[in-house]
Tab-separated table of C-alpha atoms in Angstrom:
chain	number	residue	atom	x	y	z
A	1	UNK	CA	169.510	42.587	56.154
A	2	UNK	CA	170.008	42.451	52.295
A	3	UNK	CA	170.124	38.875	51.248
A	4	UNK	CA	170.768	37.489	47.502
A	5	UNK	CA	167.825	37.506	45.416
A	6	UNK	CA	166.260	39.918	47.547
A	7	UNK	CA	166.156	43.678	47.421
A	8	UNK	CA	164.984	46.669	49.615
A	9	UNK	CA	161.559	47.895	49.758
A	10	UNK	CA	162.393	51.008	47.945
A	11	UNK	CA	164.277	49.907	45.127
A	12	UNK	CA	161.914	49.415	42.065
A	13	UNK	CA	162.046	45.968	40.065
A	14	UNK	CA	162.387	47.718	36.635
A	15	UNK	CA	164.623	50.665	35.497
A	16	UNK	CA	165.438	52.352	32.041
A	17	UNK	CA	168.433	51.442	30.836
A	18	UNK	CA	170.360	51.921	27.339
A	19	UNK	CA	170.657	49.001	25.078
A	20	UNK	CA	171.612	48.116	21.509
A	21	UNK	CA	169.337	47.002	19.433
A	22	UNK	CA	172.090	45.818	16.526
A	23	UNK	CA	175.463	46.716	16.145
A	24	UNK	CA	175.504	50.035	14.069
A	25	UNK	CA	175.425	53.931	14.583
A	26	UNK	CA	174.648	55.689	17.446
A	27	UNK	CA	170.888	55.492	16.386
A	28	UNK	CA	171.654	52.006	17.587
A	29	UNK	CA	171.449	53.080	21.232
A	30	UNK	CA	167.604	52.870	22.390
A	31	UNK	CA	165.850	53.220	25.963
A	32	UNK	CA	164.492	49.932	26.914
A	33	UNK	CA	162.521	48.980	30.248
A	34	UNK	CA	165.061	46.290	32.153
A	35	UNK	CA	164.878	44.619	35.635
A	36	UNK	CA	166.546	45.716	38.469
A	37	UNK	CA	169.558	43.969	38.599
A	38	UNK	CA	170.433	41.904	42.749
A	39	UNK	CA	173.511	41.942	43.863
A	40	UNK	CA	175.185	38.740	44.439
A	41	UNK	CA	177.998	38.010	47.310
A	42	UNK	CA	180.179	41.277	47.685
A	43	UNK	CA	178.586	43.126	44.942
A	44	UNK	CA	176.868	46.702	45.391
A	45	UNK	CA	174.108	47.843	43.588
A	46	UNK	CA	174.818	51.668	42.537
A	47	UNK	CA	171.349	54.215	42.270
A	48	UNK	CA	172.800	55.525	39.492
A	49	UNK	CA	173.784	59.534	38.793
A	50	UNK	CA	175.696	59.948	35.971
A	51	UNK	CA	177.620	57.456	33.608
A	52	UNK	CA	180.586	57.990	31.989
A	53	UNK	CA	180.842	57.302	28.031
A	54	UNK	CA	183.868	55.768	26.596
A	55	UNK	CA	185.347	54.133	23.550
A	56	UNK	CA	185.246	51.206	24.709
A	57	UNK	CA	181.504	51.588	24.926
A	58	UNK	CA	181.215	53.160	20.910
A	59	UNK	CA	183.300	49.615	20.222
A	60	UNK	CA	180.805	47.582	22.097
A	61	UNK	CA	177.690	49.327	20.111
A	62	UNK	CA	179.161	48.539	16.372
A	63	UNK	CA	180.203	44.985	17.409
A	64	UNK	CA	183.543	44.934	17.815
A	65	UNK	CA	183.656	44.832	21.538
A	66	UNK	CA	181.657	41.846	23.190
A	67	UNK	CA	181.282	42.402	27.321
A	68	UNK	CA	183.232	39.434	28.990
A	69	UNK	CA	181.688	36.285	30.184
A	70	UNK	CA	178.915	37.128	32.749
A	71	UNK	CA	178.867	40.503	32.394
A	72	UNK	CA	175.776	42.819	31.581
A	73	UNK	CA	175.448	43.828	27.952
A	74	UNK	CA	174.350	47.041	28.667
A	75	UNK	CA	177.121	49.555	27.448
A	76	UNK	CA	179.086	51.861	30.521
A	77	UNK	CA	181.730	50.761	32.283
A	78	UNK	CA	181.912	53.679	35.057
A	79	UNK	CA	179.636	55.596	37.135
A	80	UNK	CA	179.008	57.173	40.184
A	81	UNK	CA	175.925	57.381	42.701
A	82	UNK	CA	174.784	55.825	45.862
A	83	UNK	CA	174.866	52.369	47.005
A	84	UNK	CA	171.256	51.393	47.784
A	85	UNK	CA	171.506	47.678	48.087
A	86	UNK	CA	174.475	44.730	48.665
A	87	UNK	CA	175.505	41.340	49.106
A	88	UNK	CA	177.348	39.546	51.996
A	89	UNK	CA	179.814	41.665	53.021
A	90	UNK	CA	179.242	44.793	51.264
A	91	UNK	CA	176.242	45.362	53.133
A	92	UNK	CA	178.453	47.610	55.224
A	93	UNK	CA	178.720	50.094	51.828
A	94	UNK	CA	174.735	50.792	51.773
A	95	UNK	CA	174.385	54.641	51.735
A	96	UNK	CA	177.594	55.568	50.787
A	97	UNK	CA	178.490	57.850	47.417
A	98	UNK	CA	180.802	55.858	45.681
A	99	UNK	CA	182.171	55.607	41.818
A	100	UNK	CA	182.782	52.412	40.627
A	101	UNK	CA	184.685	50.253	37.797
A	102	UNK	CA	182.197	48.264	35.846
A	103	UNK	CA	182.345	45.164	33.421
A	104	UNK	CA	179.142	46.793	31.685
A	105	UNK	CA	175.886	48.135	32.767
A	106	UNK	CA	176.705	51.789	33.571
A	107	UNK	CA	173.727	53.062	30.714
A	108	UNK	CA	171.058	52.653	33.803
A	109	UNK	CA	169.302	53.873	36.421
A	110	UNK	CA	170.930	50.998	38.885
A	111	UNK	CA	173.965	49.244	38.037
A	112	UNK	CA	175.694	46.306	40.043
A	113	UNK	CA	179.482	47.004	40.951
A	114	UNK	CA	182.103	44.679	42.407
A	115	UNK	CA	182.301	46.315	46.171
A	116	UNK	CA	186.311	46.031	45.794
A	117	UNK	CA	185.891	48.097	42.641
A	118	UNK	CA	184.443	51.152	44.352
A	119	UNK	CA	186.226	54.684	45.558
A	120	UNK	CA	184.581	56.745	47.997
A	121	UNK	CA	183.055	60.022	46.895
A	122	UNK	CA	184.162	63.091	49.159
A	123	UNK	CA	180.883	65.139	50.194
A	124	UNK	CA	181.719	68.429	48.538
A	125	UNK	CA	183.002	66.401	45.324
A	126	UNK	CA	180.141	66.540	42.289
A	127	UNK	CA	179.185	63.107	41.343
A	128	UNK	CA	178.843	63.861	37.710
A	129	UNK	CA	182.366	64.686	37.820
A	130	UNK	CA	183.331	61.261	39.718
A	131	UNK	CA	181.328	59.346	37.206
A	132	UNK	CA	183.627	60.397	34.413
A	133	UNK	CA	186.878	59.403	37.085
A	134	UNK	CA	187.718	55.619	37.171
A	135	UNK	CA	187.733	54.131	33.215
A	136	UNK	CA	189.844	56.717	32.578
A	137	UNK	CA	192.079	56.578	36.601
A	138	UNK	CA	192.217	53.060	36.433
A	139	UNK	CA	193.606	52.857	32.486
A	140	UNK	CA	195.850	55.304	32.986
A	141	UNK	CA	197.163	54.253	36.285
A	142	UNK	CA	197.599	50.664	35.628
A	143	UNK	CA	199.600	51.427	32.339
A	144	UNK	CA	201.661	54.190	32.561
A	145	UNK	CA	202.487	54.243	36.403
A	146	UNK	CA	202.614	50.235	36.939
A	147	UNK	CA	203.510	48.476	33.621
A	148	UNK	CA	206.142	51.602	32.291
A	149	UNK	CA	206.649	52.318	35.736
A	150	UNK	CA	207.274	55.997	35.402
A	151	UNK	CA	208.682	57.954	37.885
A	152	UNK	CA	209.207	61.599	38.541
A	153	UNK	CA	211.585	63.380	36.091
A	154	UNK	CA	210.414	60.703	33.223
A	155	UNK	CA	209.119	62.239	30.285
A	156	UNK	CA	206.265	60.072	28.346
A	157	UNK	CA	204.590	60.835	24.850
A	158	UNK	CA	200.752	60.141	25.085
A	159	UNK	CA	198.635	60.035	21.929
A	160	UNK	CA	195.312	61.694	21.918
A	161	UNK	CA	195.775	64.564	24.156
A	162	UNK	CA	192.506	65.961	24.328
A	163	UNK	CA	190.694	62.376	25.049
A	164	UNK	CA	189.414	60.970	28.355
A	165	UNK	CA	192.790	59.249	28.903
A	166	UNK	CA	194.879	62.166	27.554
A	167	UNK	CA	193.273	64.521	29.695
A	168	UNK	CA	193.891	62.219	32.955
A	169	UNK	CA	197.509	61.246	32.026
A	170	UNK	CA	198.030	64.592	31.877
A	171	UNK	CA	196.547	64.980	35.671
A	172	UNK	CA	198.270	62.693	36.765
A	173	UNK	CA	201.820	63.305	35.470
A	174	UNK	CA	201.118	66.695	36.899
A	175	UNK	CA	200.436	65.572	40.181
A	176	UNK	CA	203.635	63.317	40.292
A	177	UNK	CA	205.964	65.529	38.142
A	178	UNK	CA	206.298	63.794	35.139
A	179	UNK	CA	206.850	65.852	32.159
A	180	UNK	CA	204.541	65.157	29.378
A	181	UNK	CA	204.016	65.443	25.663
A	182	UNK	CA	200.608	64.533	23.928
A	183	UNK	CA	199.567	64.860	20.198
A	184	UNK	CA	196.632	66.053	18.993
A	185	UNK	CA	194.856	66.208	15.678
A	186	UNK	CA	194.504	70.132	15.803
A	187	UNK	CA	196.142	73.016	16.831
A	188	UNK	CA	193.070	74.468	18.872
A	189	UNK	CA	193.179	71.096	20.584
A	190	UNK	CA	196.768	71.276	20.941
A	191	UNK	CA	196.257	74.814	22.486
A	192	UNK	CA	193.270	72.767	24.885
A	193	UNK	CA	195.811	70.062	25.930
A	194	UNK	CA	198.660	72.772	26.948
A	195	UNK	CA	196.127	74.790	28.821
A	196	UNK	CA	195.300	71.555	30.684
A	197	UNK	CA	198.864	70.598	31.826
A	198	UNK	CA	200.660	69.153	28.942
A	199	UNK	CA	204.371	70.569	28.712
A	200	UNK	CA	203.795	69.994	24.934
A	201	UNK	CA	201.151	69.206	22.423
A	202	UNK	CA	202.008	68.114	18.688
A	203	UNK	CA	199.597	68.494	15.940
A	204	UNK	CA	200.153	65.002	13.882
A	205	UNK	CA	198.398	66.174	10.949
A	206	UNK	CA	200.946	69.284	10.545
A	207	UNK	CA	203.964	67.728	12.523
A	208	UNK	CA	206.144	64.716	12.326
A	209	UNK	CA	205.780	63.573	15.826
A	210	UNK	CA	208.617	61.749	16.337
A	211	UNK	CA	211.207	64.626	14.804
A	212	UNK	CA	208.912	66.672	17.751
A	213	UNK	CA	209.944	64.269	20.241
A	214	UNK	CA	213.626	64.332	19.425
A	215	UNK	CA	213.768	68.358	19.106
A	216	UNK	CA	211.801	68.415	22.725
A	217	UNK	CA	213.940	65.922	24.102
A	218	UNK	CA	216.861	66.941	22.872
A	219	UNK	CA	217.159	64.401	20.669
A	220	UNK	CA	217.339	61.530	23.900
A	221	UNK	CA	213.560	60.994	23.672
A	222	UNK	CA	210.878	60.010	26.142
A	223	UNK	CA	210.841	57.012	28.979
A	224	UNK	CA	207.585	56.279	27.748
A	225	UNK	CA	204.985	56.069	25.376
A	226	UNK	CA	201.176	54.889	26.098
A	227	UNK	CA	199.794	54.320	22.898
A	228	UNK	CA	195.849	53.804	21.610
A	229	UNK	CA	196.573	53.992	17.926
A	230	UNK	CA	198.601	51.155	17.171
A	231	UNK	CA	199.114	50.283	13.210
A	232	UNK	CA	201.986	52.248	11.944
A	233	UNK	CA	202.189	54.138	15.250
A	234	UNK	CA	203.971	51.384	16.395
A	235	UNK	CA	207.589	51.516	14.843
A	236	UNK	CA	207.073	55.609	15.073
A	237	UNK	CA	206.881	55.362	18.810
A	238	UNK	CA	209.582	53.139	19.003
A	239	UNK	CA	211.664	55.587	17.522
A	240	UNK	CA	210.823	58.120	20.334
A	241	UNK	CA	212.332	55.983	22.920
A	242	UNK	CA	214.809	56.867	24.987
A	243	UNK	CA	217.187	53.924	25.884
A	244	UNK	CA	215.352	51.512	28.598
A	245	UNK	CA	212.279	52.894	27.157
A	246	UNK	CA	208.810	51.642	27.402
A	247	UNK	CA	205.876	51.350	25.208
A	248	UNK	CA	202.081	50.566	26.638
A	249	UNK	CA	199.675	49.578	24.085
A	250	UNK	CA	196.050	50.239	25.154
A	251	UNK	CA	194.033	49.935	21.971
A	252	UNK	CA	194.534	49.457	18.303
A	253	UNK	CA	192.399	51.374	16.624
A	254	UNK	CA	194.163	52.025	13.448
A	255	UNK	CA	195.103	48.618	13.345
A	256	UNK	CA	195.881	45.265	14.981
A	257	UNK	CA	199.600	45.055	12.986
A	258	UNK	CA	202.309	46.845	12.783
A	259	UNK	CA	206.137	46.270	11.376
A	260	UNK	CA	209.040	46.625	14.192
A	261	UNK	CA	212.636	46.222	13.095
A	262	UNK	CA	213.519	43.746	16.390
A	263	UNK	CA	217.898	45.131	16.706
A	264	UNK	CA	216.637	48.584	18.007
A	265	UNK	CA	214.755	46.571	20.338
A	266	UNK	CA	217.375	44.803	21.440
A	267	UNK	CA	220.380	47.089	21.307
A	268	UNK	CA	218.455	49.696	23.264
A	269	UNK	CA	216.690	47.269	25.786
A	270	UNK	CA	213.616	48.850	24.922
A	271	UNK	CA	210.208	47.119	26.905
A	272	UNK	CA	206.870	46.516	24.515
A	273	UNK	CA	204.034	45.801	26.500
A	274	UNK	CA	200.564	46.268	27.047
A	275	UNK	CA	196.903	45.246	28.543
A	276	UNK	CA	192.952	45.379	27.972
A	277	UNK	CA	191.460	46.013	31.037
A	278	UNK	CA	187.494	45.392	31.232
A	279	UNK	CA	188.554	41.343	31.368
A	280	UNK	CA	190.481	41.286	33.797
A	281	UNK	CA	189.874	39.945	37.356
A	282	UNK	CA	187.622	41.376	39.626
A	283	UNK	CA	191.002	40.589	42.139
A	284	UNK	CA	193.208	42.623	40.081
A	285	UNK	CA	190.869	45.744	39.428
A	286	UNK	CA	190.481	45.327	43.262
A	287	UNK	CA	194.313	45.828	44.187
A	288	UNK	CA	194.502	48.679	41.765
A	289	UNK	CA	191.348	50.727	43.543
A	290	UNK	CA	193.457	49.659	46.887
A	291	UNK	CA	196.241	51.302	45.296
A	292	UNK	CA	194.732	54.416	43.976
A	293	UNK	CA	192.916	54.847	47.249
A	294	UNK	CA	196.687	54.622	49.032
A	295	UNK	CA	198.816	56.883	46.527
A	296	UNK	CA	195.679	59.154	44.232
A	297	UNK	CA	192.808	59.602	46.310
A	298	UNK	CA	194.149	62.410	48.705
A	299	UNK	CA	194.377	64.289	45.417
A	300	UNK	CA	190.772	63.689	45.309
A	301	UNK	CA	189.823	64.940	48.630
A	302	UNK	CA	191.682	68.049	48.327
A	303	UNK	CA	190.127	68.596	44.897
A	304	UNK	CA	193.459	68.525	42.992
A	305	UNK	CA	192.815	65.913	40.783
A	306	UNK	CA	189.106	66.594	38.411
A	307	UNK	CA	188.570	65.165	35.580
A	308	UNK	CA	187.947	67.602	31.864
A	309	UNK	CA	184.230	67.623	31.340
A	310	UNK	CA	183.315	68.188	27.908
A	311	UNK	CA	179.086	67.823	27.487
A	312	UNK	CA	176.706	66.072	29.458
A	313	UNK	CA	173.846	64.145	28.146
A	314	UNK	CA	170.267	62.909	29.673
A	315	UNK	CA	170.607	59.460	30.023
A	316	UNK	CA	167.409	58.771	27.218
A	317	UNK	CA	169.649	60.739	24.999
A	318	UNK	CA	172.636	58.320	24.790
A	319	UNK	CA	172.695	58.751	20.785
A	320	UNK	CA	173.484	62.050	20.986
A	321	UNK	CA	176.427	61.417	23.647
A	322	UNK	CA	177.672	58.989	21.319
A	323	UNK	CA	177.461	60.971	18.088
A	324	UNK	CA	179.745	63.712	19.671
A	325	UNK	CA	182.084	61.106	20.499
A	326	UNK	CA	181.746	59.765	16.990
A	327	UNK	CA	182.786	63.267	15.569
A	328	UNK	CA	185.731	63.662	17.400
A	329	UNK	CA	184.978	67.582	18.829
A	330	UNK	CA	185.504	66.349	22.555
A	331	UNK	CA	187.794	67.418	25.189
A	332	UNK	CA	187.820	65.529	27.967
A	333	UNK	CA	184.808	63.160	29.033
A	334	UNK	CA	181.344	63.188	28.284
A	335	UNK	CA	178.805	62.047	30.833
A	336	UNK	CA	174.879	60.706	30.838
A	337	UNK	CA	173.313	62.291	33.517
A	338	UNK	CA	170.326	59.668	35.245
A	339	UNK	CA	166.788	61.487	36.939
């Protein structure tokens, strides 16, 4: 029986893992010996596969995006594997394939897991390709399906088409038939997004987005918008709202401000909300893996829902997964690959 403080024979007490030696470049991200983390009360530890790589985790390395209290400062906040060790009642989970939600910690050979925060891995399902599934699920399913609520017929405008949450709201609205529109900052990557799924792809260097919107729409615009730009984006998006429309905000990263004129709010009942999800309960991340088990994961098991791979990376060569994020060239997700 696996008790706290204690591990299994065959799990080693140190494992190479990816820290940051300062806040900087990717050049910042260096292989370092660590200790094995133990899993405390209804945690898992993972025997790590692959790790997805996200933005949150290229915030994290220059500074700008601390881990929350208690959490590991190793970057990753997804991966996939099998359970080798657990605490109380988790010990159930040992020797199961599983992808998990993390707080931090996913750069490593073994990485802890909250046991509520793990989805099963279907046997003839590639665990690289889970690893780069629940960031991404869990963002996108907590935004766009529960805080804008869409529904099928909606129509939503998603920024960043070609990105690890582009590329899965595009899945999903699929899956549920929601029509979608997504910008993109080229027109090959437009082309990419539309042979994904998306009904329509914008360039926003050559296009004025929101005249797209209206023309697509026929000039009564989308339910919804989920939105990682922020800045000016703002007011634009608010413009391609339909009446009873919502707006998500996931990140800012064109700025923490923007400029809204508050009557069009108002006179067209228009919702603005929005969430960060790495700090939120270990509770709440739970109910939303109960839910995606319930209404996403058949999708899963029938192999209907994948997510876009772009390039996968050893796990020593975390730098180099980063620098391709960095540059912007990615479709889909890119993935460190452990052993």
């Amino acid at each position: 029986m696996a008790i706290e403080g204690a591990m299994p024979g065959d799990v080693p007490n140190e494992m190479t893992a990816i820290g940051i030696a300062a806040p900087g470049g990717p050049e910042a991200l260096v292989p370092q010996r660590r200790p094995v983390p133990v899993p405390g009360p209804d945690e898992v530890l993972i025997k790590v596969v692959a790790a997805g790589v996200n933005r949150p985790d290229v915030m994290q390395r220059q500074g700008k995006y601390p881990p929350p209290p208690g959490a590991s400062d190793i970057p990753g906040l997804e991966v996939a594997g099998t359970i080798v060790a657990a605490g109380g009642s988790a010990e159930l989970l040992i020797g199961r394939r599983v992808c998990a939600l993390l707080p931090g910690g996913g750069y490593a050979e073994y990485a802890l897991a909250p046991a509520g925060q793990c989805l099963p891995v279907p046997e003839d399902y590639d665990l690289v390709e889970a690893a780069a599934l629940p960031e991404t699920l869990f963002t996108v399913w907590s935004n766009l399906f529960e805080r804008a609520y869409v529904v099928e017929g909606d129509v939503v405008l998603v920024h960043g088409g070609t990105s690890g949450i582009g590329t899965m709201a595009i899945s999903l609205c699929k899956l549920f038939d929601i029509g979608i529109i997504v910008t993109c900052g080229s027109d090959a990557k437009c082309e990419q997004a539309k042979a994904w799924g998306a009904d329509h792809a914008i360039n926003y260097r050559s296009q004025d987005f929101v005249e797209e919107v209206k023309r697509i729409t026929g000039g009564q615009g989308v339910q919804a918008v989920l939105d990682m730009v922020g800045g000016d984006y703002l007011p634009r998006n608010i413009q391609c709202l339909a009446e009873d429309g919502r707006h998500v905000s996931i990140a800012a990263m064109s700025g923490p401000r923007a400029e809204v004129f508050i009557p069009a709010i108002m006179s067209r009942r228009l919702t603005l909300t929005g969430s960060t999800l790495r700090p939120r309960s270990v509770a709440f991340k739970s109910l939303v893996a109960d839910e995606l088990m319930r209404v996403v994961w058949a999708f899963v098991e029938q192999g209907r829902l994948r997510p876009a791979m772009d390039m996968r990376f050893p796990l020593a060569e975390a730098a180099a997964a980063h620098a391709r994020m960095d540059a912007g060239d990615h479709f889909g997700k890119i993935v460190l690959t452990v052993g």
